[in-house]
Short mmCIF file of C-alpha atoms in Angstrom, two decimals:
data_model
loop_
_atom_site.label_atom_id
_atom_site.label_comp_id
_atom_site.label_asym_id
_atom_site.label_seq_id
_atom_site.Cartn_x
_atom_site.Cartn_y
_atom_site.Cartn_z
CA MET A 14 0.00 0.00 0.00
CA ARG A 15 1.35 3.40 -0.92
CA GLN A 16 1.97 5.88 1.85
CA ARG A 17 -0.38 8.83 2.15
CA ALA A 18 1.27 12.04 0.90
CA GLN A 19 2.87 14.10 3.65
CA GLY A 20 3.21 17.85 3.39
CA ALA A 21 6.44 19.66 4.07
CA GLN A 22 5.51 20.60 7.63
CA GLY A 23 4.64 17.02 8.54
CA ALA A 24 7.86 15.73 7.03
CA GLN A 25 9.93 18.26 8.92
CA CYS A 26 8.36 17.52 12.29
CA MET A 27 8.71 13.73 12.28
CA GLN A 28 11.59 11.37 12.88
CA TRP A 29 10.68 8.65 10.43
CA PRO A 30 11.53 5.11 11.57
CA PRO A 31 12.97 2.59 9.11
CA LEU A 32 10.39 0.80 7.00
CA ALA A 33 9.80 -2.90 7.44
CA GLY A 34 10.56 -5.38 4.68
CA VAL A 35 12.71 -3.09 2.51
CA ARG A 36 14.50 -5.12 -0.14
CA ARG A 37 15.09 -2.65 -2.98
CA ILE A 38 15.90 1.08 -2.91
CA ALA A 39 16.45 3.41 -5.86
CA VAL A 40 18.12 6.83 -5.66
CA LEU A 41 17.68 9.22 -8.59
CA ARG A 42 20.85 11.33 -8.99
CA PRO A 43 22.11 11.50 -12.61
CA ASN A 44 24.64 14.28 -11.99
CA ALA A 45 28.34 15.00 -12.30
CA VAL A 46 31.24 13.88 -10.11
CA GLY A 47 30.97 16.51 -7.39
CA ASP A 48 27.22 15.96 -7.12
CA PHE A 49 27.80 12.23 -6.61
CA VAL A 50 30.24 12.94 -3.78
CA PHE A 51 27.69 15.26 -2.18
CA ALA A 52 25.28 12.29 -2.09
CA LEU A 53 27.74 9.85 -0.50
CA PRO A 54 26.76 10.60 3.13
CA ALA A 55 23.09 10.02 2.27
CA LEU A 56 23.91 6.81 0.39
CA HIS A 57 25.93 5.53 3.35
CA ALA A 58 23.09 6.41 5.73
CA LEU A 59 20.59 4.48 3.60
CA LYS A 60 22.85 1.44 3.48
CA GLN A 61 23.38 1.60 7.24
CA ALA A 62 19.61 1.78 7.85
CA TYR A 63 18.88 -1.00 5.33
CA PRO A 64 22.02 -3.17 5.17
CA ASP A 65 20.27 -6.09 3.47
CA ALA A 66 18.53 -4.02 0.79
CA CYS A 67 19.85 -3.61 -2.75
CA LEU A 68 20.60 0.07 -3.33
CA THR A 69 20.40 1.11 -6.98
CA LEU A 70 21.74 4.46 -8.13
CA VAL A 71 19.77 5.78 -11.09
CA GLY A 72 22.49 7.66 -12.89
CA LYS A 73 24.72 7.91 -15.93
CA GLU A 74 27.19 5.66 -17.72
CA TRP A 75 30.12 7.16 -15.83
CA HIS A 76 28.49 6.09 -12.53
CA ARG A 77 28.23 2.51 -13.79
CA ASP A 78 31.83 2.44 -15.02
CA PHE A 79 33.27 4.09 -11.91
CA LEU A 80 31.30 2.09 -9.35
CA ALA A 81 31.59 -1.34 -10.98
CA GLY A 82 33.37 -3.61 -8.50
CA ARG A 83 33.95 -0.74 -6.05
CA PRO A 84 32.99 -1.45 -2.43
CA GLY A 85 30.52 1.03 -1.02
CA PRO A 86 26.87 1.73 -0.41
CA VAL A 87 25.80 1.44 -4.08
CA ASP A 88 25.03 -2.12 -5.15
CA ASP A 89 24.26 -1.41 -8.79
CA VAL A 90 23.68 1.42 -11.24
CA ALA A 91 20.69 1.79 -13.54
CA VAL A 92 21.78 3.96 -16.46
CA MET A 93 18.80 6.06 -17.44
CA PRO A 94 18.18 7.61 -20.86
CA PRO A 95 18.00 11.41 -21.10
CA VAL A 96 14.54 12.52 -19.94
CA PRO A 97 13.20 16.03 -20.57
CA GLY A 98 14.12 18.01 -17.47
CA VAL A 99 16.12 15.07 -16.07
CA GLY A 100 19.28 14.81 -18.12
CA ALA A 101 17.83 16.53 -21.19
CA ALA A 102 16.59 20.06 -21.80
CA PRO A 103 13.01 20.65 -20.64
CA GLY A 104 10.56 20.63 -23.52
CA THR A 105 12.59 18.28 -25.70
CA GLY A 106 10.98 15.09 -26.86
CA GLY A 107 13.57 12.58 -25.70
CA ASP A 108 13.59 8.98 -26.90
CA GLY A 109 10.12 7.97 -25.84
CA GLU A 110 10.65 4.26 -26.44
CA ALA A 111 13.89 4.18 -24.44
CA ILE A 112 12.25 6.09 -21.59
CA GLU A 113 9.27 3.72 -21.46
CA ASP A 114 11.57 0.68 -21.55
CA PHE A 115 13.57 2.10 -18.66
CA ILE A 116 10.43 2.82 -16.61
CA ALA A 117 9.24 -0.74 -17.23
CA ARG A 118 12.57 -2.15 -15.99
CA MET A 119 12.40 -0.03 -12.85
CA ARG A 120 8.82 -1.13 -12.15
CA GLU A 121 9.83 -4.76 -12.54
CA GLN A 122 12.14 -4.36 -9.54
CA SER A 123 9.15 -3.84 -7.19
CA LEU A 124 10.93 -1.01 -5.42
CA ASP A 125 10.20 -0.40 -1.78
CA VAL A 126 11.68 3.12 -1.62
CA ALA A 127 12.53 5.61 -4.36
CA LEU A 128 14.38 8.80 -3.46
CA GLN A 129 14.50 11.91 -5.64
CA MET A 130 17.87 13.64 -5.14
CA PHE A 131 17.91 15.59 -8.40
CA GLY A 132 16.99 19.19 -7.74
CA GLY A 133 13.61 20.58 -6.85
CA GLY A 134 11.56 17.93 -8.63
CA ARG A 135 9.71 19.99 -11.21
CA HIS A 136 10.38 17.22 -13.74
CA SER A 137 12.12 14.56 -11.64
CA ASN A 138 9.32 14.01 -9.11
CA ALA A 139 6.83 12.90 -11.75
CA PHE A 140 9.52 10.74 -13.36
CA LEU A 141 10.36 9.10 -10.04
CA GLN A 142 6.72 8.39 -9.26
CA ARG A 143 6.49 6.27 -12.39
CA PHE A 144 8.90 3.76 -10.80
CA GLY A 145 5.94 2.54 -8.75
CA ALA A 146 7.80 2.37 -5.43
CA ARG A 147 5.97 1.63 -2.21
CA LEU A 148 7.28 4.96 -0.85
CA SER A 149 8.59 7.99 -2.75
CA VAL A 150 10.53 10.76 -1.00
CA GLY A 151 12.53 13.80 -2.03
CA ALA A 152 12.75 17.55 -2.38
CA ARG A 153 9.93 19.66 -3.75
CA ALA A 154 10.07 23.14 -5.24
CA ARG A 155 6.92 25.22 -5.34
CA ASP A 156 6.10 24.21 -8.92
CA ALA A 157 6.86 20.50 -8.43
CA PRO A 158 4.37 17.70 -7.81
CA PRO A 159 4.42 16.26 -4.28
CA LEU A 160 5.88 12.90 -3.34
CA ASP A 161 4.68 10.66 -0.53
CA ARG A 162 7.09 12.43 1.81
CA TRP A 163 8.86 15.61 0.80
CA LEU A 164 10.85 18.57 2.00
CA PRO A 165 10.89 22.05 0.48
CA TYR A 166 13.74 22.65 -1.94
CA ARG A 167 16.15 25.40 -0.89
CA GLU A 168 19.09 27.21 -2.51
CA PRO A 169 21.81 27.70 -1.45
CA VAL A 170 22.16 24.99 1.20
CA PRO A 171 24.88 22.56 2.29
CA ARG A 172 24.14 19.88 -0.29
CA ARG A 173 25.43 16.94 1.75
CA LEU A 174 23.18 17.88 4.65
CA ALA A 175 20.19 18.48 2.38
CA LEU A 176 20.53 15.01 0.85
CA LEU A 177 20.98 13.45 4.29
CA GLU A 178 17.70 15.09 5.26
CA ILE A 179 16.01 13.46 2.28
CA ALA A 180 17.43 10.08 3.31
CA GLY A 181 15.88 10.72 6.73
CA LEU A 182 12.44 10.84 5.11
CA ALA A 183 13.03 7.20 4.16
CA GLY A 184 13.87 6.22 7.74
CA ALA A 185 17.66 6.55 7.52
CA PRO A 186 18.94 8.47 10.57
CA PRO A 187 21.58 11.07 9.73
CA THR A 188 25.08 9.87 10.53
CA LEU A 189 28.64 10.73 9.61
CA PRO A 190 29.88 8.54 6.76
CA PRO A 191 32.92 6.28 7.22
CA VAL A 192 36.47 7.50 6.66
CA PRO A 193 37.26 7.42 3.82
CA GLU A 194 33.82 7.81 2.26
CA LEU A 195 35.02 6.41 -1.07
CA ALA A 196 36.86 3.12 -1.50
CA LEU A 197 39.92 2.64 -3.68
CA VAL A 198 40.44 -0.48 -5.79
CA ASP A 199 43.67 -1.93 -7.15
CA ALA A 200 42.87 -0.69 -10.66
CA ASP A 201 42.84 2.92 -9.37
CA ARG A 202 46.36 2.60 -7.99
CA ALA A 203 47.64 0.82 -11.09
CA GLU A 204 46.26 3.47 -13.44
CA ALA A 205 47.77 6.27 -11.36
CA ALA A 206 51.13 4.50 -11.24
CA ALA A 207 51.13 4.06 -15.01
CA ALA A 208 50.47 7.77 -15.57
CA LEU A 209 52.85 8.97 -12.84
CA PRO A 210 55.19 6.27 -11.53
CA PRO A 211 55.86 6.72 -7.80
CA VAL A 212 59.38 7.65 -6.73
CA PRO A 213 61.08 6.83 -3.40
CA GLY A 214 60.23 9.34 -0.70
CA GLU A 215 57.58 10.95 -2.88
CA ARG A 216 55.81 13.99 -1.44
CA LEU A 217 53.17 14.73 -4.01
CA ALA A 218 51.10 17.90 -4.41
CA VAL A 219 48.33 17.98 -7.02
CA LEU A 220 47.06 21.20 -8.58
CA GLN A 221 43.60 21.33 -10.22
CA PRO A 222 43.36 24.62 -12.15
CA GLY A 223 40.21 23.86 -14.14
CA ALA A 224 36.48 24.04 -13.40
CA SER A 225 33.41 23.64 -15.58
CA ASP A 226 32.32 27.21 -14.77
CA PRO A 227 35.11 29.66 -15.77
CA ARG A 228 33.99 32.02 -13.02
CA ARG A 229 35.25 29.47 -10.46
CA ARG A 230 38.79 29.33 -11.90
CA TRP A 231 41.66 30.87 -10.00
CA PRO A 232 44.10 32.46 -12.50
CA ALA A 233 46.63 30.13 -14.14
CA HIS A 234 49.59 32.34 -13.20
CA ARG A 235 48.63 32.04 -9.51
CA PHE A 236 48.54 28.25 -9.73
CA ALA A 237 51.96 28.37 -11.39
CA ALA A 238 53.41 30.60 -8.68
CA LEU A 239 51.96 28.36 -5.99
CA GLY A 240 53.38 25.30 -7.74
CA ASP A 241 56.83 26.89 -7.66
CA ARG A 242 56.54 27.57 -3.94
CA LEU A 243 55.55 23.97 -3.29
CA ALA A 244 58.37 22.68 -5.49
CA ARG A 245 60.90 24.82 -3.59
CA GLN A 246 59.68 23.11 -0.43
CA GLY A 247 60.57 19.74 -1.89
CA LEU A 248 57.16 18.60 -3.13
CA ARG A 249 56.66 16.87 -6.45
CA VAL A 250 54.01 18.86 -8.33
CA ALA A 251 51.46 17.30 -10.69
CA ILE A 252 48.85 19.31 -12.57
CA ASN A 253 45.60 17.50 -13.33
CA GLY A 254 42.86 18.36 -15.77
CA ALA A 255 40.27 16.92 -18.12
CA PRO A 256 41.20 16.44 -21.80
CA ALA A 257 39.44 19.72 -22.64
CA GLU A 258 41.65 21.49 -20.09
CA ALA A 259 44.95 20.45 -21.70
CA ALA A 260 45.78 24.01 -22.77
CA LEU A 261 45.11 25.34 -19.27
CA VAL A 262 47.24 22.63 -17.67
CA ALA A 263 50.03 23.32 -20.16
CA GLU A 264 49.84 27.04 -19.39
CA VAL A 265 50.27 26.43 -15.66
CA ALA A 266 53.19 24.06 -16.26
CA GLY A 267 54.75 26.46 -18.78
CA ARG A 268 54.64 29.38 -16.38
CA MET A 269 56.40 27.43 -13.62
CA ARG A 270 60.15 27.76 -13.12
CA HIS A 271 60.39 24.33 -11.51
CA PRO A 272 59.47 21.02 -13.17
CA ALA A 273 55.88 19.85 -12.92
CA VAL A 274 54.06 16.89 -14.42
CA PRO A 275 51.05 17.81 -16.62
CA LEU A 276 48.40 15.09 -16.50
CA ALA A 277 45.53 16.53 -18.55
CA GLY A 278 43.53 13.70 -20.09
CA ARG A 279 45.89 10.99 -18.84
CA LEU A 280 43.74 9.72 -15.97
CA GLY A 281 40.26 8.31 -15.82
CA LEU A 282 38.18 8.90 -12.73
CA GLY A 283 39.51 5.81 -10.97
CA GLY A 284 43.09 6.70 -11.83
CA LEU A 285 42.54 10.18 -10.48
CA CYS A 286 41.37 8.67 -7.20
CA GLY A 287 44.51 6.54 -7.15
CA LEU A 288 46.66 9.63 -7.68
CA LEU A 289 44.82 11.71 -5.07
CA ALA A 290 45.23 8.93 -2.51
CA ARG A 291 49.02 9.30 -2.93
CA ALA A 292 48.92 13.09 -2.54
CA ARG A 293 49.97 14.94 0.58
CA LEU A 294 48.00 17.95 -0.67
CA LEU A 295 45.47 19.01 -3.30
CA VAL A 296 44.97 22.65 -4.25
CA SER A 297 41.89 23.04 -6.40
CA ASN A 298 39.10 25.20 -7.61
CA ASP A 299 35.60 24.16 -6.57
CA THR A 300 35.23 21.20 -8.91
CA GLY A 301 34.74 17.42 -8.86
CA PRO A 302 38.34 16.38 -8.04
CA LEU A 303 38.29 18.56 -4.92
CA HIS A 304 35.28 16.71 -3.58
CA LEU A 305 36.75 13.35 -4.57
CA ALA A 306 39.86 14.24 -2.56
CA LEU A 307 37.77 15.17 0.47
CA ALA A 308 35.86 11.87 0.21
CA LEU A 309 39.23 10.07 0.12
CA GLY A 310 40.50 11.94 3.18
CA VAL A 311 43.14 13.99 1.34
CA PRO A 312 44.09 17.35 2.96
CA SER A 313 42.89 19.98 0.50
CA VAL A 314 42.86 23.69 -0.17
CA GLY A 315 39.70 24.71 -2.01
CA ILE A 316 39.24 28.06 -3.74
CA PHE A 317 35.55 28.98 -3.57
CA TRP A 318 33.21 31.65 -4.81
CA LEU A 319 30.70 32.79 -2.15
CA THR A 320 27.65 30.48 -2.12
CA ASN A 321 29.64 27.56 -3.59
CA LEU A 322 31.33 27.15 -0.22
CA VAL A 323 27.93 26.93 1.47
CA GLU A 324 26.89 24.19 -0.94
CA GLY A 325 30.20 22.31 -1.04
CA MET A 326 31.30 22.27 2.61
CA PRO A 327 32.10 18.67 3.64
CA LEU A 328 30.55 17.10 6.72
CA ARG A 329 34.09 16.76 8.13
CA PRO A 330 35.39 20.30 7.59
CA SER A 331 38.77 19.57 9.20
CA LEU A 332 40.08 18.25 5.87
CA LEU A 333 39.26 21.43 3.96
CA HIS A 334 41.15 24.71 4.05
CA ALA A 335 38.88 27.14 2.21
CA ALA A 336 39.93 30.33 0.45
CA LEU A 337 36.83 32.39 -0.20
CA SER A 338 36.01 35.18 -2.61
CA ALA A 339 33.02 37.27 -1.57
CA ARG A 340 32.77 39.04 -4.94
CA THR A 341 29.19 39.24 -6.21
CA ARG A 342 29.50 41.61 -9.17
CA CYS A 343 30.97 40.73 -12.53
CA PRO A 344 34.37 42.41 -13.01
CA VAL A 345 33.41 43.12 -16.65
CA CYS A 346 29.87 44.53 -16.51
CA GLY A 347 29.23 44.99 -12.80
CA GLN A 348 26.06 42.86 -12.72
CA ASP A 349 25.33 41.01 -9.50
CA ASN A 350 25.63 37.30 -10.25
CA VAL A 351 24.05 35.81 -7.14
CA ALA A 352 20.51 35.60 -8.51
CA LEU A 353 21.17 36.06 -12.25
CA ARG A 354 24.17 35.11 -14.39
CA CYS A 355 25.60 37.68 -16.76
CA PRO A 356 27.09 36.48 -20.09
CA HIS A 357 30.72 37.04 -19.05
CA ASP A 358 33.11 34.30 -17.94
CA ALA A 359 35.58 36.42 -15.98
CA SER A 360 36.94 34.83 -12.80
CA PHE A 361 35.04 35.63 -9.62
CA VAL A 362 37.86 34.19 -7.48
CA ALA A 363 40.79 36.18 -8.93
CA ASP A 364 40.82 38.40 -5.83
CA VAL A 365 41.92 35.43 -3.70
CA GLY A 366 45.59 36.17 -3.08
CA LEU A 367 48.56 33.90 -3.70
CA ASP A 368 49.88 34.40 -0.17
CA GLU A 369 46.51 33.41 1.32
CA VAL A 370 46.41 30.13 -0.60
CA ALA A 371 50.09 29.42 0.13
CA VAL A 372 49.49 29.90 3.86
CA LEU A 373 46.54 27.50 3.75
CA ALA A 374 48.62 24.95 1.84
CA GLY A 375 51.33 25.20 4.48
CA ARG A 376 48.81 24.66 7.25
CA ALA A 377 47.38 21.61 5.49
CA LEU A 378 50.87 20.12 5.23
CA ASP A 379 51.74 21.05 8.82
CA GLU A 380 48.63 19.39 10.23
CA THR A 381 49.49 16.09 8.57
CA GLY A 382 53.12 16.28 9.65
CA GLN A 383 54.33 16.68 6.08
CA ALA A 384 55.64 20.22 6.08
CA PRO A 385 59.32 20.57 5.15
#
């Protein structure tokens, strides 16, 4: 029997106990790398509350490839086709046959709980309801259909906490995830070693100068200057980036006076995890590799723009040294970019100083006993 719909106030005022007889759980979160890491505490909480249930992540191909054979809370991945508003632009037609086939496969699982962790639910709530789960829970914006249990969607919020709160609607008490939150496998280490063979006494620092949003990128010349400072302290410096960021990685390496290893496009996601696990320090813009490093327990300096720090703060903040820009207005046109985005891609974190980041990097190394 389906649960009677609960309004936001009722959901907020109750501590929901675990459901009886839960065998299959589905979590809808077809996002990027950082978004997956944000969901890890909620996924761990669900697995702790329902250790015998099969937890399926409804996601993308990269989730399936990355999580295959990897210990953790996710038992399997259901790769969904692009759905209008859920992986495809709203109003597009999508592949109707592929969508219906996917819905049929999800219904065949006889899900006990389905959790919507993909935004405010304007499109994703209705999609999730078609799975036919005994109980549906998630976030709800004002223009979204209700689920059986829901919480109002807010922005900006600490994303990890918000997703833990959604897991609580399904009877999973909030809890700190294990350390590390993300497991390594032998293939991760082997891929990292092939791209950057370890050396005796290695003290590795990784720089991550890219970000999908150019406004979140600290200037390349600052990364280069920081890399030189780290190299002078005896650290081996590697510069990571996606294949599309090869020019940026090359620019940082080219501006440095000391040798550095450019790794743009040379590591898959697992190999990157293997490399980060070897690192004594990561210095990064607010992007996926930063949150992977935090999930792996790697001391990190993150360079954040304003509300991104609110959303990206880890549940264990002791690992993160945050450099924050409070700029709100575009340096080109002066438009406030908190509520609306102007068309310019100028950096909003360029006012974060080199000395500030260098001090934070030194503290991160000191606290782990790795400072020169």
